[in-house]
XYZ file of C-alpha atoms in Angstrom:
507
model
C 0.000 0.000 0.000
C 1.295 3.471 -0.892
C 0.432 5.325 2.315
C 1.411 8.725 0.900
C -0.912 8.459 -2.107
C -3.724 6.912 -0.055
C -3.445 9.778 2.426
C -3.446 12.364 -0.371
C -6.510 10.697 -1.891
C -8.362 11.375 1.370
C -6.976 14.913 1.841
C -9.920 17.361 1.740
C -7.622 20.145 0.466
C -6.364 18.190 -2.554
C -6.802 20.359 -5.692
C -8.992 18.923 -8.501
C -6.058 18.643 -10.903
C -4.178 16.461 -8.414
C -7.288 14.339 -7.927
C -7.222 13.730 -11.690
C -3.582 12.722 -11.500
C -4.280 10.320 -8.658
C -7.139 8.731 -10.595
C -4.735 8.119 -13.473
C -2.422 6.054 -11.241
C -4.992 4.643 -8.795
C -4.883 1.082 -7.528
C -7.697 -0.480 -5.431
C -6.365 1.030 -2.154
C -6.051 4.554 -3.557
C -9.428 4.185 -5.272
C -11.057 3.309 -1.940
C -9.978 6.687 -0.522
C -10.852 8.610 -3.685
C -14.350 7.115 -3.638
C -15.137 8.787 -0.316
C -14.184 12.293 -1.459
C -17.052 14.727 -1.159
C -15.818 16.830 -4.088
C -15.499 13.984 -6.596
C -17.248 14.982 -9.827
C -19.299 12.616 -11.946
C -16.650 12.738 -14.675
C -13.986 11.823 -12.139
C -16.143 9.015 -10.781
C -16.603 7.569 -14.277
C -12.862 7.821 -14.902
C -12.091 6.120 -11.583
C -14.540 3.289 -12.311
C -12.840 2.796 -15.666
C -9.403 2.749 -14.061
C -10.292 0.453 -11.097
C -13.263 -1.728 -11.974
C -13.989 -2.838 -8.401
C -14.476 0.780 -7.317
C -17.672 1.027 -9.365
C -19.746 -0.666 -6.638
C -18.601 1.758 -3.938
C -19.102 4.721 -6.292
C -22.626 3.525 -7.027
C -23.435 3.301 -3.318
C -21.946 6.766 -2.797
C -24.315 8.144 -5.457
C -21.406 9.111 -7.742
C -22.620 6.979 -10.661
C -26.022 6.863 -12.340
C -27.765 4.259 -14.458
C -26.455 6.032 -17.560
C -22.893 5.333 -16.429
C -23.319 1.565 -15.967
C -23.592 -1.278 -18.438
C -25.160 -4.211 -16.566
C -23.547 -6.684 -18.942
C -20.001 -5.603 -18.060
C -20.582 -4.180 -14.559
C -23.270 -6.417 -13.022
C -22.143 -5.756 -9.439
C -22.365 -1.984 -9.914
C -25.759 -2.348 -11.583
C -27.009 -4.389 -8.626
C -25.635 -1.735 -6.260
C -27.715 0.906 -8.031
C -30.795 -1.328 -7.846
C -30.127 -1.766 -4.136
C -30.145 2.050 -3.845
C -33.400 2.280 -5.804
C -31.543 4.123 -8.591
C -31.203 1.367 -11.182
C -33.130 0.690 -14.367
C -36.144 -1.598 -13.667
C -35.267 -3.509 -16.814
C -32.071 -4.590 -15.090
C -34.126 -6.294 -12.369
C -35.869 -8.458 -14.952
C -32.508 -9.294 -16.479
C -30.939 -10.340 -13.170
C -34.014 -12.293 -12.023
C -33.035 -15.052 -14.457
C -29.268 -14.542 -14.343
C -27.397 -17.870 -14.432
C -25.189 -16.689 -11.541
C -27.192 -17.499 -8.392
C -25.288 -14.977 -6.253
C -26.587 -12.158 -8.467
C -30.164 -13.381 -8.123
C -29.644 -13.511 -4.376
C -28.315 -9.948 -4.348
C -31.275 -8.828 -6.453
C -33.717 -10.488 -4.049
C -32.470 -8.192 -1.268
C -33.142 -5.019 -3.295
C -36.140 -2.870 -2.299
C -39.023 -1.873 -4.559
C -38.741 -4.682 -7.091
C -41.473 -4.935 -9.764
C -44.206 -7.454 -8.953
C -43.283 -9.756 -11.833
C -39.666 -9.866 -10.644
C -40.779 -10.749 -7.109
C -42.910 -13.544 -8.550
C -39.973 -14.895 -10.565
C -37.654 -14.822 -7.554
C -40.267 -16.517 -5.345
C -40.125 -19.512 -7.696
C -36.317 -19.585 -7.853
C -34.867 -23.108 -7.567
C -32.167 -21.913 -5.148
C -33.421 -21.689 -1.563
C -30.999 -18.920 -0.582
C -32.451 -16.659 -3.294
C -36.017 -17.174 -2.082
C -34.914 -16.761 1.529
C -33.278 -13.407 0.760
C -36.528 -12.307 -0.862
C -38.580 -13.534 2.106
C -36.841 -11.207 4.554
C -38.530 -8.139 3.068
C -41.717 -9.116 1.219
C -45.136 -7.765 2.288
C -47.642 -9.828 4.278
C -49.428 -11.719 1.459
C -46.202 -13.020 -0.089
C -44.742 -13.739 3.357
C -47.762 -15.889 4.212
C -47.313 -17.750 0.957
C -43.584 -18.332 1.441
C -44.184 -19.657 4.969
C -45.386 -22.837 3.234
C -42.202 -23.135 1.169
C -40.734 -26.635 1.347
C -37.284 -25.339 2.354
C -36.676 -24.511 6.033
C -34.235 -21.704 5.179
C -37.039 -19.787 3.457
C -39.303 -20.306 6.450
C -36.592 -18.951 8.763
C -36.444 -15.773 6.693
C -40.235 -15.445 6.830
C -40.074 -15.856 10.613
C -37.685 -12.881 10.789
C -39.848 -10.644 8.571
C -41.822 -8.177 10.715
C -44.434 -7.864 7.949
C -45.360 -11.542 8.310
C -48.912 -11.859 9.780
C -48.912 -12.784 13.499
C -50.973 -15.918 12.884
C -48.422 -17.131 10.350
C -45.565 -16.431 12.782
C -47.355 -18.424 15.450
C -47.772 -21.301 12.986
C -44.051 -21.216 12.198
C -43.333 -21.600 15.921
C -45.798 -24.405 16.578
C -45.843 -26.025 13.138
C -49.645 -26.212 13.290
C -51.435 -25.523 10.020
C -48.306 -25.709 7.857
C -46.998 -28.660 5.860
C -43.688 -29.884 7.270
C -40.518 -28.577 5.642
C -38.965 -31.095 3.285
C -35.435 -29.729 2.983
C -32.827 -27.726 4.875
C -29.301 -26.499 4.172
C -27.839 -29.605 5.826
C -29.727 -32.291 3.939
C -29.365 -30.318 0.710
C -25.753 -31.440 0.511
C -25.172 -34.173 3.092
C -26.460 -37.665 3.691
C -28.484 -37.680 6.909
C -28.166 -38.137 9.788
C -25.406 -35.529 9.774
C -23.896 -33.141 12.314
C -21.487 -30.532 11.048
C -18.080 -30.540 12.696
C -17.541 -27.132 14.393
C -13.907 -27.366 13.245
C -14.718 -28.494 9.716
C -11.529 -28.373 7.608
C -13.331 -28.133 4.255
C -12.710 -24.785 2.582
C -15.800 -25.103 0.380
C -18.223 -25.730 3.265
C -20.547 -22.911 4.336
C -22.686 -24.761 6.883
C -22.729 -23.089 10.313
C -20.887 -24.899 13.143
C -23.006 -27.615 14.719
C -25.669 -27.596 11.986
C -27.512 -30.910 12.139
C -30.236 -32.841 10.390
C -31.421 -36.329 11.298
C -34.383 -36.170 8.962
C -36.386 -33.555 10.877
C -34.105 -30.564 10.150
C -33.257 -29.965 13.822
C -30.908 -26.993 13.475
C -33.116 -25.414 10.812
C -36.158 -25.623 13.092
C -34.095 -24.077 15.875
C -33.232 -21.233 13.485
C -36.912 -20.698 12.697
C -37.746 -20.527 16.405
C -34.858 -18.128 17.032
C -36.017 -15.790 14.248
C -39.636 -15.897 15.406
C -38.753 -15.187 19.040
C -36.724 -12.169 17.933
C -39.590 -10.873 15.791
C -41.751 -8.417 17.778
C -44.745 -9.300 15.587
C -44.808 -12.885 16.878
C -47.660 -13.250 19.422
C -46.552 -13.461 23.053
C -48.585 -16.598 23.687
C -46.670 -18.392 20.930
C -43.270 -17.768 22.527
C -43.970 -17.794 26.272
C -43.309 -21.518 26.568
C -39.668 -21.103 25.567
C -38.673 -19.666 28.967
C -37.530 -23.140 30.056
C -36.206 -24.317 26.698
C -32.794 -26.043 26.835
C -31.453 -23.727 24.115
C -29.487 -20.852 25.632
C -29.926 -18.771 22.435
C -33.708 -19.045 22.573
C -33.825 -17.995 26.228
C -31.455 -15.086 25.545
C -33.711 -13.909 22.728
C -36.819 -14.254 24.883
C -35.255 -12.294 27.742
C -35.210 -9.021 25.766
C -38.800 -9.260 24.531
C -41.480 -6.982 25.945
C -45.161 -7.761 26.290
C -44.758 -11.191 27.871
C -46.672 -12.440 30.934
C -45.000 -11.607 34.272
C -44.620 -15.301 35.042
C -42.322 -15.673 32.014
C -40.065 -12.906 33.285
C -40.050 -14.441 36.766
C -38.868 -17.787 35.356
C -36.182 -16.053 33.319
C -35.017 -14.192 36.432
C -34.223 -17.618 37.920
C -32.398 -18.810 34.799
C -29.157 -20.648 35.594
C -27.275 -18.723 32.903
C -26.059 -15.251 34.026
C -26.223 -13.974 30.434
C -29.970 -14.602 30.299
C -30.509 -12.794 33.595
C -28.263 -9.919 32.450
C -30.245 -9.444 29.232
C -33.471 -9.623 31.214
C -32.241 -6.964 33.638
C -32.318 -4.343 30.844
C -35.838 -5.267 29.742
C -38.121 -2.223 30.162
C -41.130 -4.496 30.724
C -39.962 -5.620 34.190
C -41.879 -4.431 37.241
C -40.322 -3.067 40.431
C -40.370 -6.304 42.479
C -38.395 -8.108 39.772
C -35.968 -5.208 39.480
C -35.329 -5.310 43.211
C -34.854 -9.062 43.079
C -32.287 -8.779 40.280
C -30.388 -6.165 42.291
C -29.552 -8.980 44.719
C -28.124 -11.183 41.962
C -24.612 -12.381 42.767
C -23.371 -11.952 39.197
C -21.883 -8.472 38.545
C -22.936 -8.535 34.865
C -26.568 -8.860 35.937
C -26.281 -5.910 38.303
C -24.390 -3.895 35.694
C -27.195 -4.480 33.177
C -29.779 -3.563 35.804
C -28.079 -0.185 36.243
C -28.968 0.572 32.602
C -32.681 -0.157 33.106
C -34.701 2.998 32.381
C -37.011 2.592 35.400
C -34.771 1.091 38.056
C -35.640 2.661 41.429
C -33.089 5.306 42.372
C -32.239 3.707 45.716
C -31.652 0.390 43.959
C -29.418 2.085 41.398
C -27.316 3.774 44.075
C -26.926 0.472 45.888
C -25.875 -1.317 42.703
C -23.406 1.460 41.841
C -21.753 1.029 45.238
C -20.980 -2.657 44.634
C -20.548 -2.883 40.857
C -18.272 -1.263 38.286
C -20.691 0.449 35.914
C -18.510 2.751 33.831
C -18.751 6.446 33.077
C -21.791 6.459 30.781
C -24.849 8.520 31.708
C -27.453 5.992 32.836
C -31.052 6.294 31.553
C -32.543 6.569 35.059
C -30.104 9.337 36.000
C -30.804 11.167 32.734
C -34.520 11.098 33.607
C -34.037 12.186 37.237
C -36.060 15.164 38.443
C -34.325 18.335 39.705
C -34.972 17.232 43.292
C -33.466 13.803 42.605
C -30.441 15.429 40.957
C -29.765 17.478 44.082
C -30.321 14.436 46.267
C -27.708 12.481 44.315
C -25.256 15.389 44.210
C -25.410 15.799 47.997
C -25.298 12.082 48.762
C -22.629 10.938 51.250
C -21.920 8.028 48.879
C -19.322 8.810 46.170
C -21.005 6.298 43.851
C -24.217 8.340 43.878
C -22.344 11.588 43.191
C -20.449 9.920 40.369
C -23.722 8.834 38.752
C -25.163 12.352 38.634
C -21.825 13.910 37.656
C -22.217 12.270 34.235
C -25.130 14.618 33.409
C -24.220 17.564 31.201
C -27.173 19.778 32.138
C -26.414 20.299 35.826
C -27.005 23.683 37.440
C -23.759 25.662 37.534
C -23.507 25.562 41.322
C -24.019 21.796 41.464
C -21.567 21.267 38.622
C -18.850 23.384 40.233
C -19.307 21.717 43.613
C -18.862 18.293 42.027
C -15.759 19.507 40.190
C -14.243 20.285 43.603
C -15.349 16.937 45.094
C -12.857 15.162 47.371
C -13.309 11.926 45.385
C -11.297 11.644 42.140
C -13.923 9.423 40.464
C -16.566 12.098 40.951
C -14.271 14.763 39.539
C -13.371 12.561 36.587
C -17.063 12.105 35.793
C -17.938 15.816 35.891
C -14.769 17.379 34.507
C -15.909 17.115 30.894
C -18.970 19.258 31.626
C -19.161 22.223 29.196
C -18.946 25.604 30.853
C -16.600 24.628 33.670
C -14.276 27.541 34.465
C -10.636 26.972 33.554
C -9.631 27.598 37.149
C -11.563 24.479 38.187
C -9.988 22.452 35.373
C -6.501 23.487 36.475
C -7.319 22.890 40.131
C -8.499 19.364 39.322
C -5.189 18.608 37.590
C -3.243 20.032 40.522
C -5.130 17.832 42.990
C -5.360 14.586 41.057
C -2.747 14.811 38.292
C -2.802 11.895 35.894
C -6.112 10.612 37.269
C -8.004 13.466 35.592
C -5.511 14.889 33.076
C -6.938 13.006 30.094
C -10.495 14.143 30.850
C -9.327 17.742 31.240
C -7.409 17.498 27.946
C -10.585 16.275 26.231
C -12.678 19.146 27.586
C -14.199 20.996 24.607
C -13.481 24.420 26.175
C -9.903 23.708 27.248
C -7.808 26.725 26.273
C -4.744 26.455 24.016
C -2.581 27.471 26.978
C -4.023 24.737 29.189
C -3.501 22.151 26.454
C 0.128 23.247 26.092
C 0.681 22.956 29.837
C -0.797 19.452 29.833
C 1.241 18.397 26.807
C 4.493 19.579 28.414
C 3.707 18.084 31.822
C 6.410 15.805 33.253
C 6.170 12.931 33.458
C 3.866 12.895 30.422
C 0.343 11.509 30.779
C -0.020 9.312 27.696
C -3.824 9.325 27.573
C -3.811 13.122 27.869
C -1.413 13.399 24.911
C -3.833 11.415 22.764
C -6.710 13.687 23.712
C -4.612 16.798 23.005
C -3.564 15.415 19.620
C -7.202 15.293 18.512
C -8.365 18.509 20.238
C -9.560 21.249 17.880
C -7.844 23.966 19.985
C -4.456 22.300 20.248
C -1.532 24.494 19.190
C 1.469 23.517 17.116
C 3.629 23.559 20.257
C 1.290 21.182 22.052
C 1.072 18.873 19.032
C 4.860 18.687 18.712
C 4.972 17.497 22.314
C 2.509 14.726 21.401
C 4.627 13.275 18.594
C 6.914 11.098 20.786
C 3.919 9.062 21.969
C 3.309 6.197 19.522
C -0.476 6.341 19.779
C -0.741 10.135 19.785
C 1.649 10.507 16.835
C -0.809 9.580 14.020
C -3.485 11.781 15.609
C -1.126 14.736 15.757
C 0.023 14.028 12.198
C -3.511 14.616 10.979
C -4.124 17.803 12.990
C -4.282 20.945 10.818
C -2.415 23.005 13.441
C 0.734 20.908 13.173
C 3.527 23.050 11.653
C 4.052 22.315 7.916
C 7.730 21.501 8.409
C 6.824 18.806 10.921
C 4.292 17.421 8.445
C 6.914 17.126 5.727
C 9.250 15.342 8.138
C 6.519 12.884 9.124
C 6.046 11.940 5.472
C 9.481 10.354 5.688
C 8.610 8.063 8.615
C 9.761 4.444 8.286
C 7.901 1.599 6.671
C 6.424 -0.169 9.708
C 2.677 -0.549 10.201
C 2.517 2.171 12.866
C 4.743 4.476 10.805
C 2.544 3.881 7.766
C -0.418 5.149 9.742
C 1.520 8.313 10.576
C 2.550 8.861 6.947
C -1.014 8.382 5.776
C -2.360 10.843 8.374
C 0.271 13.435 7.439
C -0.516 13.086 3.731
C -4.226 13.522 4.478
C -3.635 16.665 6.557
C -5.250 19.692 4.858
C -2.396 21.868 6.144
C 0.070 20.074 3.876
C 1.416 22.692 1.431
C 0.057 22.337 -2.091
C 3.534 22.359 -3.570
C 4.396 19.342 -1.441
C 1.220 17.586 -2.544
C 2.054 18.216 -6.202
C 5.567 16.868 -5.740
C 4.227 13.649 -4.193
C 1.766 12.761 -6.956
C 3.281 11.018 -9.993
């Protein structure tokens, strides 16, 4: 990969004439960066597609090519990309519906807004994967029809389609009212009974690990149930009985569903698998008694998930936060807290409670400033990114807690250039702070130069427009290692790179 030319191809300040020169020498890697340019003209897009054939698909998805620019006979993938965007010629859909290459028919089946006659042709396709791809997005009448398809893979796709009528989804779960499936992906190519080796060495095998068929398409039926349980249109009464199913995947899928009877949620709360209980703990359909019961769960992942529940009682949340590592994200219940609850949390004697509310970015100024001067470093770290904090408080936090809060202060959107310079020159250096400075919009050239010795901050600083041009030119000569290549690419993509240097770099 030519990192210099790839970086230039992504440089927003690259002049049009240099873009033309890059197109003339483009390889697939350079073309990938040129494709994403916002200033690429249609003429340039056509020229790039002619130079690097595989770029035509990406250009079509980017809206750089139109139907007039594509010949479906020579660029079928690009033509299908336009159809997928709803910008292709309808005649192409009829052409691809009978294409001898099954993968193209499958791609077509996933396109929206197909003509009715094309949908009908694809619904009768001899390849199950083509019909299954169609079944994911067809309207209710066709979905009900395809639910009776003899291949289980098609039925699985129907079970995942939210337009499928509820009664049909229930029938797919129970099997009542539908003829049994006659084929599945396993018995299509293997003599049954057959169980696929999870470590199958065959390079031409695309069966999922553990896929099995003993004549009743066991893994395919499991896939149908899994799709139906994850479909919100499937009636609750059809899925409630899966709460005690031996399949972990089915119970995990059931645990996140809303609208189920309370008894189902109670059984899932006693599930032996912590992952099921953790998924359940986020479910907004749970009532308060179940939430309080889950707060006593011995598994920390369950309690951590419970903390993200939108209606967890505040006292329960504070208790969970005191015993479980939750992270710095603003929790839904804290985001919805009333002004009185905000003050209650901010004045709590428990640091965990103050840390929770410190993550809000709409605190009253007095509350915000008091938390920024909190005696607990975790509280300060949570609030220090709050917009509007006076610089004196930012500097005071660094003086008190040093490296514990330096990175958060360096990431503060209102940090002054002088403060960023002081943080960048701090000894010993705080590596995480250097990385935040290197991406900060207000960082100065002096601060960025101080970031360059850090391996992870170096590519960030190389792409910053405030980096002095001479330093940019020097970075273009970095060595050939993977990390150095990232630096070279970032420097070449920097809009501050002098145009004369750009011109000298392009063949």
